[in-house]
CSV table of C-alpha atoms and ligand atoms in Angstrom, one decimal:
chain,number,residue,atom,x,y,z
A,13,MET,CA,-9.8,18.7,-10.1
A,14,GLN,CA,-12.3,16.1,-12.0
A,15,VAL,CA,-12.9,13.0,-9.9
A,16,LEU,CA,-13.1,10.0,-12.3
A,17,PRO,CA,-14.2,6.9,-10.9
A,18,GLN,CA,-12.6,3.7,-12.2
A,19,SER,CA,-14.7,0.4,-10.7
A,20,SER,CA,-17.9,0.5,-8.6
A,21,VAL,CA,-16.0,-0.3,-5.4
A,22,LEU,CA,-12.6,1.6,-5.1
A,23,GLY,CA,-10.0,3.6,-7.6
A,24,ALA,CA,-10.3,7.0,-9.0
A,25,GLU,CA,-8.2,9.2,-11.7
A,26,LEU,CA,-8.1,12.9,-10.5
A,27,ARG,CA,-7.8,14.8,-13.3
A,28,ASP,CA,-6.7,18.8,-13.9
A,29,ILE,CA,-4.5,19.4,-10.5
A,30,ASP,CA,-0.9,20.0,-10.7
A,31,LEU,CA,0.7,18.7,-7.8
A,32,SER,CA,4.0,20.6,-8.0
A,33,ALA,CA,1.8,23.9,-7.7
A,34,GLU,CA,1.6,25.6,-4.3
A,35,LEU,CA,-2.0,23.7,-3.3
A,36,SER,CA,-4.1,25.4,-1.1
A,37,ASP,CA,-5.6,23.5,2.2
A,38,ALA,CA,-9.2,23.5,0.3
A,39,GLN,CA,-7.2,21.2,-2.5
A,40,ILE,CA,-5.5,19.2,-0.2
A,41,ALA,CA,-8.8,18.7,1.9
A,42,ALA,CA,-10.5,17.6,-1.5
A,43,ILE,CA,-8.0,15.2,-2.3
A,44,ASN,CA,-8.3,13.3,1.0
A,45,GLN,CA,-11.8,13.5,0.6
A,46,ALA,CA,-11.4,11.2,-2.7
A,47,LEU,CA,-8.8,9.1,-1.1
A,48,LEU,CA,-11.4,8.5,1.6
A,49,ASP,CA,-14.3,8.1,-0.8
A,50,HIS,CA,-12.3,6.2,-3.1
A,51,GLN,CA,-9.2,4.0,-1.2
A,52,VAL,CA,-6.9,4.6,-4.5
A,53,ILE,CA,-6.6,7.5,-6.1
A,54,PHE,CA,-4.1,8.4,-8.9
A,55,PHE,CA,-2.5,11.4,-11.2
A,56,ARG,CA,-1.3,11.2,-14.7
A,57,ASP,CA,1.8,13.0,-16.0
A,58,GLN,CA,3.2,14.8,-12.6
A,59,GLN,CA,6.2,16.4,-13.1
A,60,LEU,CA,7.7,16.9,-9.5
A,61,SER,CA,11.2,16.8,-7.8
A,62,PRO,CA,12.0,15.1,-5.3
A,63,GLN,CA,11.4,18.1,-3.0
A,64,GLN,CA,8.0,19.0,-4.5
A,65,TYR,CA,7.0,15.1,-4.0
A,66,ASN,CA,7.9,15.2,-0.3
A,67,ASP,CA,6.4,18.5,0.3
A,68,PHE,CA,3.2,17.5,-1.4
A,69,ALA,CA,3.4,14.0,1.1
A,70,ARG,CA,4.2,16.1,3.7
A,71,ARG,CA,0.5,17.9,3.5
A,72,PHE,CA,-1.4,14.8,4.6
A,73,GLY,CA,1.0,13.7,8.2
A,74,GLN,CA,4.2,13.1,9.3
A,75,LEU,CA,6.1,10.9,6.5
A,76,GLN,CA,7.6,7.8,8.3
A,77,ASP,CA,11.2,6.2,7.5
A,78,TYR,CA,10.8,2.9,5.9
A,79,MET,CA,12.6,0.1,7.9
A,80,PHE,CA,13.9,-2.0,5.5
A,81,VAL,CA,14.9,0.3,2.8
A,82,ASP,CA,17.2,3.5,2.8
A,83,GLY,CA,16.0,6.9,1.5
A,84,LEU,CA,17.5,8.9,-1.6
A,85,ASP,CA,20.3,11.1,-0.8
A,86,GLY,CA,19.3,14.5,1.2
A,87,PHE,CA,15.6,12.8,0.9
A,88,PRO,CA,15.4,10.0,3.7
A,89,TYR,CA,11.6,9.5,3.2
A,90,ILE,CA,11.6,9.0,-0.4
A,91,THR,CA,12.9,5.0,-0.8
A,92,GLU,CA,13.3,3.7,-4.5
A,93,ILE,CA,11.6,0.1,-5.5
A,94,ILE,CA,13.3,-0.8,-8.4
A,95,LYS,CA,13.4,-4.0,-10.3
A,96,THR,CA,15.9,-4.1,-13.0
A,97,GLU,CA,16.3,-5.8,-16.3
A,98,ASN,CA,18.2,-8.4,-14.9
A,99,GLU,CA,16.1,-9.4,-11.8
A,100,THR,CA,13.2,-11.9,-11.3
A,101,GLU,CA,11.8,-10.6,-7.6
A,102,SER,CA,9.8,-7.9,-7.4
A,103,PHE,CA,8.8,-6.2,-4.3
A,104,GLY,CA,5.3,-6.2,-2.7
A,105,SER,CA,4.3,-9.2,-5.3
A,106,PHE,CA,2.2,-10.7,-2.5
A,107,TRP,CA,-1.3,-9.2,-1.3
A,108,HIS,CA,-0.6,-7.0,1.7
A,109,SER,CA,-1.3,-3.5,3.3
A,110,ASP,CA,2.2,-1.7,4.1
A,111,SER,CA,4.1,-2.4,7.3
A,112,ALA,CA,1.3,-3.8,9.2
A,113,TYR,CA,4.1,-5.3,11.7
A,114,LEU,CA,4.5,-1.6,13.1
A,115,ASP,CA,2.6,-0.4,15.8
A,116,ILE,CA,1.6,2.7,13.9
A,117,PRO,CA,1.3,1.3,10.7
A,118,PRO,CA,1.4,3.9,7.3
A,119,LYS,CA,-2.0,5.4,6.8
A,120,ILE,CA,-1.2,6.2,3.3
A,121,THR,CA,1.5,5.0,0.7
A,122,MET,CA,2.3,6.9,-2.3
A,123,LEU,CA,4.2,5.7,-5.4
A,124,TYR,CA,5.4,7.6,-8.1
A,125,ALA,CA,6.6,6.2,-11.3
A,126,ARG,CA,9.5,7.1,-12.6
A,127,GLU,CA,10.3,4.1,-15.1
A,128,VAL,CA,8.0,1.6,-16.1
A,129,PRO,CA,7.8,-1.4,-18.8
A,130,GLU,CA,5.9,-0.7,-22.1
A,131,ARG,CA,3.5,-3.6,-20.6
A,132,GLY,CA,3.0,-5.4,-17.4
A,133,GLY,CA,4.1,-4.3,-13.4
A,134,ASP,CA,0.6,-3.2,-12.9
A,135,THR,CA,-0.4,-2.8,-9.5
A,136,LEU,CA,-3.9,-4.4,-7.8
A,137,PHE,CA,-5.7,-3.1,-5.1
A,138,ALA,CA,-8.6,-4.6,-3.1
A,139,ASP,CA,-11.0,-3.2,-1.1
A,140,MET,CA,-11.0,-4.2,2.7
A,141,TYR,CA,-14.8,-2.3,3.2
A,142,ALA,CA,-16.2,-4.8,1.1
A,143,ALA,CA,-14.2,-7.8,2.1
A,144,TYR,CA,-15.8,-7.1,5.7
A,145,GLU,CA,-19.0,-6.1,4.7
A,146,ASP,CA,-19.8,-9.5,2.5
A,147,LEU,CA,-18.8,-11.6,5.8
A,148,SER,CA,-21.9,-13.3,7.5
A,149,PRO,CA,-23.1,-11.9,10.7
A,150,GLY,CA,-21.6,-14.9,12.5
A,151,LEU,CA,-18.2,-14.7,11.2
A,152,LYS,CA,-18.5,-11.0,11.3
A,153,SER,CA,-19.4,-11.2,15.2
A,154,SER,CA,-16.6,-14.0,15.7
A,155,LEU,CA,-13.7,-12.0,14.1
A,156,GLU,CA,-14.9,-8.6,15.9
A,157,THR,CA,-12.9,-9.6,19.5
A,158,LEU,CA,-9.8,-11.3,17.5
A,159,LYS,CA,-6.5,-9.3,17.4
A,160,ALA,CA,-3.8,-10.7,15.3
A,161,VAL,CA,0.1,-10.9,15.4
A,162,ASN,CA,1.8,-9.5,12.3
A,163,SER,CA,5.1,-9.7,11.8
A,164,ALA,CA,8.1,-9.0,9.1
A,165,SER,CA,9.1,-12.1,9.6
A,166,VAL,CA,6.3,-14.0,7.4
A,167,VAL,CA,8.5,-13.7,4.0
A,168,SER,CA,12.1,-14.0,4.5
A,169,ARG,CA,14.0,-10.7,3.7
A,170,ASP,CA,17.1,-11.2,1.7
A,171,GLU,CA,19.1,-8.0,1.4
A,172,ASP,CA,21.1,-9.5,-1.6
A,173,ILE,CA,17.8,-10.0,-3.9
A,174,TYR,CA,17.9,-6.1,-5.4
A,175,THR,CA,20.5,-5.0,-6.7
A,176,GLU,CA,19.6,-1.2,-6.6
A,177,VAL,CA,17.3,-1.1,-3.9
A,178,LYS,CA,19.6,0.3,-0.7
A,179,SER,CA,18.2,-2.5,1.8
A,180,LYS,CA,18.8,-2.2,5.6
A,181,ASN,CA,17.8,-3.8,8.7
A,182,SER,CA,17.2,-7.7,7.1
A,183,ASP,CA,18.1,-8.5,10.9
A,184,LYS,CA,15.1,-7.0,11.9
A,185,SER,CA,12.4,-9.1,11.0
A,186,ASP,CA,11.1,-10.2,14.7
A,187,GLN,CA,9.7,-6.6,14.5
A,188,SER,CA,5.9,-7.3,15.0
A,189,ALA,CA,2.5,-5.6,16.2
A,190,VAL,CA,-0.7,-7.2,17.4
A,191,HIS,CA,-3.5,-5.3,15.5
A,192,PRO,CA,-7.3,-6.2,15.4
A,193,VAL,CA,-8.3,-8.2,12.6
A,194,ILE,CA,-11.1,-6.0,12.1
A,195,ARG,CA,-10.1,-2.3,12.4
A,196,ARG,CA,-12.2,1.0,11.8
A,197,HIS,CA,-11.0,3.6,9.9
A,198,ASP,CA,-10.1,6.7,12.0
A,199,GLU,CA,-11.8,8.7,9.4
A,200,THR,CA,-14.5,7.1,8.2
A,201,GLY,CA,-15.6,5.4,10.8
A,202,ARG,CA,-16.3,2.2,8.7
A,203,LYS,CA,-14.9,-1.3,9.4
A,204,ALA,CA,-12.3,-3.1,7.5
A,205,LEU,CA,-10.7,-6.7,7.1
A,206,TYR,CA,-7.1,-6.3,8.8
A,207,VAL,CA,-4.9,-9.7,8.2
A,208,ASN,CA,-2.8,-10.2,5.2
A,209,SER,CA,-0.8,-12.7,3.9
A,210,ILE,CA,2.6,-11.7,3.8
A,211,HIS,CA,2.6,-9.8,7.5
A,212,THR,CA,0.0,-11.7,9.4
A,213,LEU,CA,1.6,-14.4,11.5
A,214,ARG,CA,-1.3,-15.7,13.6
A,215,PHE,CA,-4.2,-15.0,15.7
A,216,ASP,CA,-3.2,-13.9,19.0
A,217,GLY,CA,-3.5,-16.2,21.6
A,218,MET,CA,-2.9,-19.1,19.3
A,219,THR,CA,-0.7,-21.1,17.2
A,220,ARG,CA,-0.1,-20.4,13.5
A,221,ALA,CA,-1.3,-24.2,12.7
A,222,GLU,CA,-4.6,-22.9,14.5
A,223,SER,CA,-5.1,-19.6,12.7
A,224,LEU,CA,-4.1,-20.7,9.1
A,225,PRO,CA,-7.3,-22.4,8.2
A,226,LEU,CA,-9.3,-19.0,9.0
A,227,LEU,CA,-6.6,-16.8,8.3
A,228,GLN,CA,-6.7,-18.8,4.6
A,229,TYR,CA,-10.2,-18.4,4.2
A,230,LEU,CA,-10.1,-14.7,4.9
A,231,TYR,CA,-7.0,-14.1,2.5
A,232,ALA,CA,-9.2,-15.9,-0.4
A,233,ARG,CA,-11.4,-13.4,0.5
A,234,VAL,CA,-9.3,-10.3,-0.4
A,235,THR,CA,-8.5,-11.2,-3.7
A,236,HIS,CA,-12.3,-11.6,-4.5
A,237,PRO,CA,-12.3,-10.1,-8.6
A,238,GLU,CA,-15.2,-7.7,-7.6
A,239,TYR,CA,-13.5,-6.1,-4.8
A,240,SER,CA,-10.3,-5.2,-7.1
A,241,PHE,CA,-9.2,-2.3,-9.1
A,242,ARG,CA,-6.1,-2.7,-11.3
A,243,LEU,CA,-3.6,0.4,-12.3
A,244,ARG,CA,-1.8,0.8,-15.3
A,245,TRP,CA,1.1,3.0,-14.5
A,246,GLN,CA,2.7,5.6,-16.9
A,247,PRO,CA,5.9,7.7,-16.6
A,248,ASP,CA,4.7,10.1,-14.2
A,249,THR,CA,1.7,8.8,-12.8
A,250,LEU,CA,1.3,9.5,-8.9
A,251,ALA,CA,-0.7,7.3,-6.9
A,252,MET,CA,-2.1,7.2,-3.5
A,253,TRP,CA,-3.6,4.3,-1.3
A,254,ASP,CA,-5.3,4.2,2.2
A,255,ASN,CA,-3.8,1.2,3.6
A,256,ARG,CA,-6.5,1.2,6.6
A,257,CYS,CA,-8.9,-0.2,4.1
A,258,THR,CA,-7.3,-1.8,1.1
A,259,GLN,CA,-4.6,-4.2,0.3
A,260,HIS,CA,-2.2,-4.3,-2.9
A,261,TYR,CA,-0.4,-6.3,-5.0
A,262,ALA,CA,2.4,-5.5,-7.7
A,263,LEU,CA,2.1,-8.0,-10.6
A,264,ASN,CA,5.4,-9.4,-11.1
A,265,ASP,CA,5.0,-10.0,-15.0
A,266,TYR,CA,7.5,-8.1,-16.7
A,267,HIS,CA,11.2,-10.0,-16.5
A,268,GLY,CA,13.5,-8.2,-18.6
A,269,TYR,CA,12.6,-4.9,-18.0
A,270,ARG,CA,12.9,-2.1,-15.5
A,271,ARG,CA,10.6,-0.6,-12.9
A,272,ALA,CA,11.6,2.1,-10.9
A,273,MET,CA,9.3,3.7,-8.7
A,274,HIS,CA,9.5,6.4,-5.6
A,275,ARG,CA,7.6,5.5,-2.8
A,276,ILE,CA,6.7,7.8,0.4
A,277,ILE,CA,4.7,6.1,3.2
A,278,VAL,CA,2.8,8.6,5.9
A,279,ALA,CA,2.4,7.8,9.4
A,280,GLY,CA,-1.2,7.0,10.6
A,281,ALA,CA,-2.8,6.1,14.0
A,282,LYS,CA,-2.8,2.9,15.6
A,283,PRO,CA,-5.4,0.7,14.4
A,284,CYS,CA,-8.3,0.0,16.4
B,7,SIN,C1,4.3,-1.9,-2.4
B,7,SIN,O1,3.8,-2.9,-2.2
B,7,SIN,O2,4.2,-0.9,-1.9
B,7,SIN,C2,4.8,-1.6,-3.8
B,7,SIN,C3,3.6,-1.8,-4.7
B,7,SIN,C4,4.2,-1.5,-6.2
B,7,SIN,O3,5.4,-1.4,-6.6
B,7,SIN,O4,3.4,-1.7,-7.6
């Protein structure tokens, strides 16, 4: 397997591996190591049935139900993320780390491109190790003891905006969890910034108005171009990213075209 880094911070293409094959434990460990080293990895031209996709994902941990979208028939952990030709709203078009409002957020998200527009619909990724490491010593030590309330209610959930996505639980937007603002990655031991603009409501023990000035400063750091990598999808590209140390943003720049992705999330540990 070849590992081809895509930027000086994050992102790597992995070549010469067929994910539909029976992969050995050593191959899975090598893929996991590439993910730890590069935070976002992707594979082109993968031909996977839903069963093969599910089985591949399962090698990285317990699969997690996505609380706001139903899975495919027979494959409850594979959710479809679809924007049709007639829609203008797009899922995930904000900088975020997935489902930070859960006590145990997913450590890994996988996205498998089924239909993509000829151009547009890329996903941007940002390195939250770098966003943390470049802060001043003073701000790092102030953030070290802070926790934040992450809630599913920061952006509204309207079940009717996606015509083909099987949305559910829009009444559960009060789902929330308190997590450290700086989290230590449970496998690499490195520290990463863990607040994001669509899930973080406020610092624990403070009001949203008190929290927002510093949160907005931190969100601006997240979007620093030097911390980013842009994935251009092709049909049959499969990407995996590490939610413990990255954020991502689905570009919504392809109105009039259809994009359909199959998404799986893999459970992690409680952030600490
Ligand atoms: C997501 O936010 O999980 C989906 C990202 C994308 O569709 O590119």
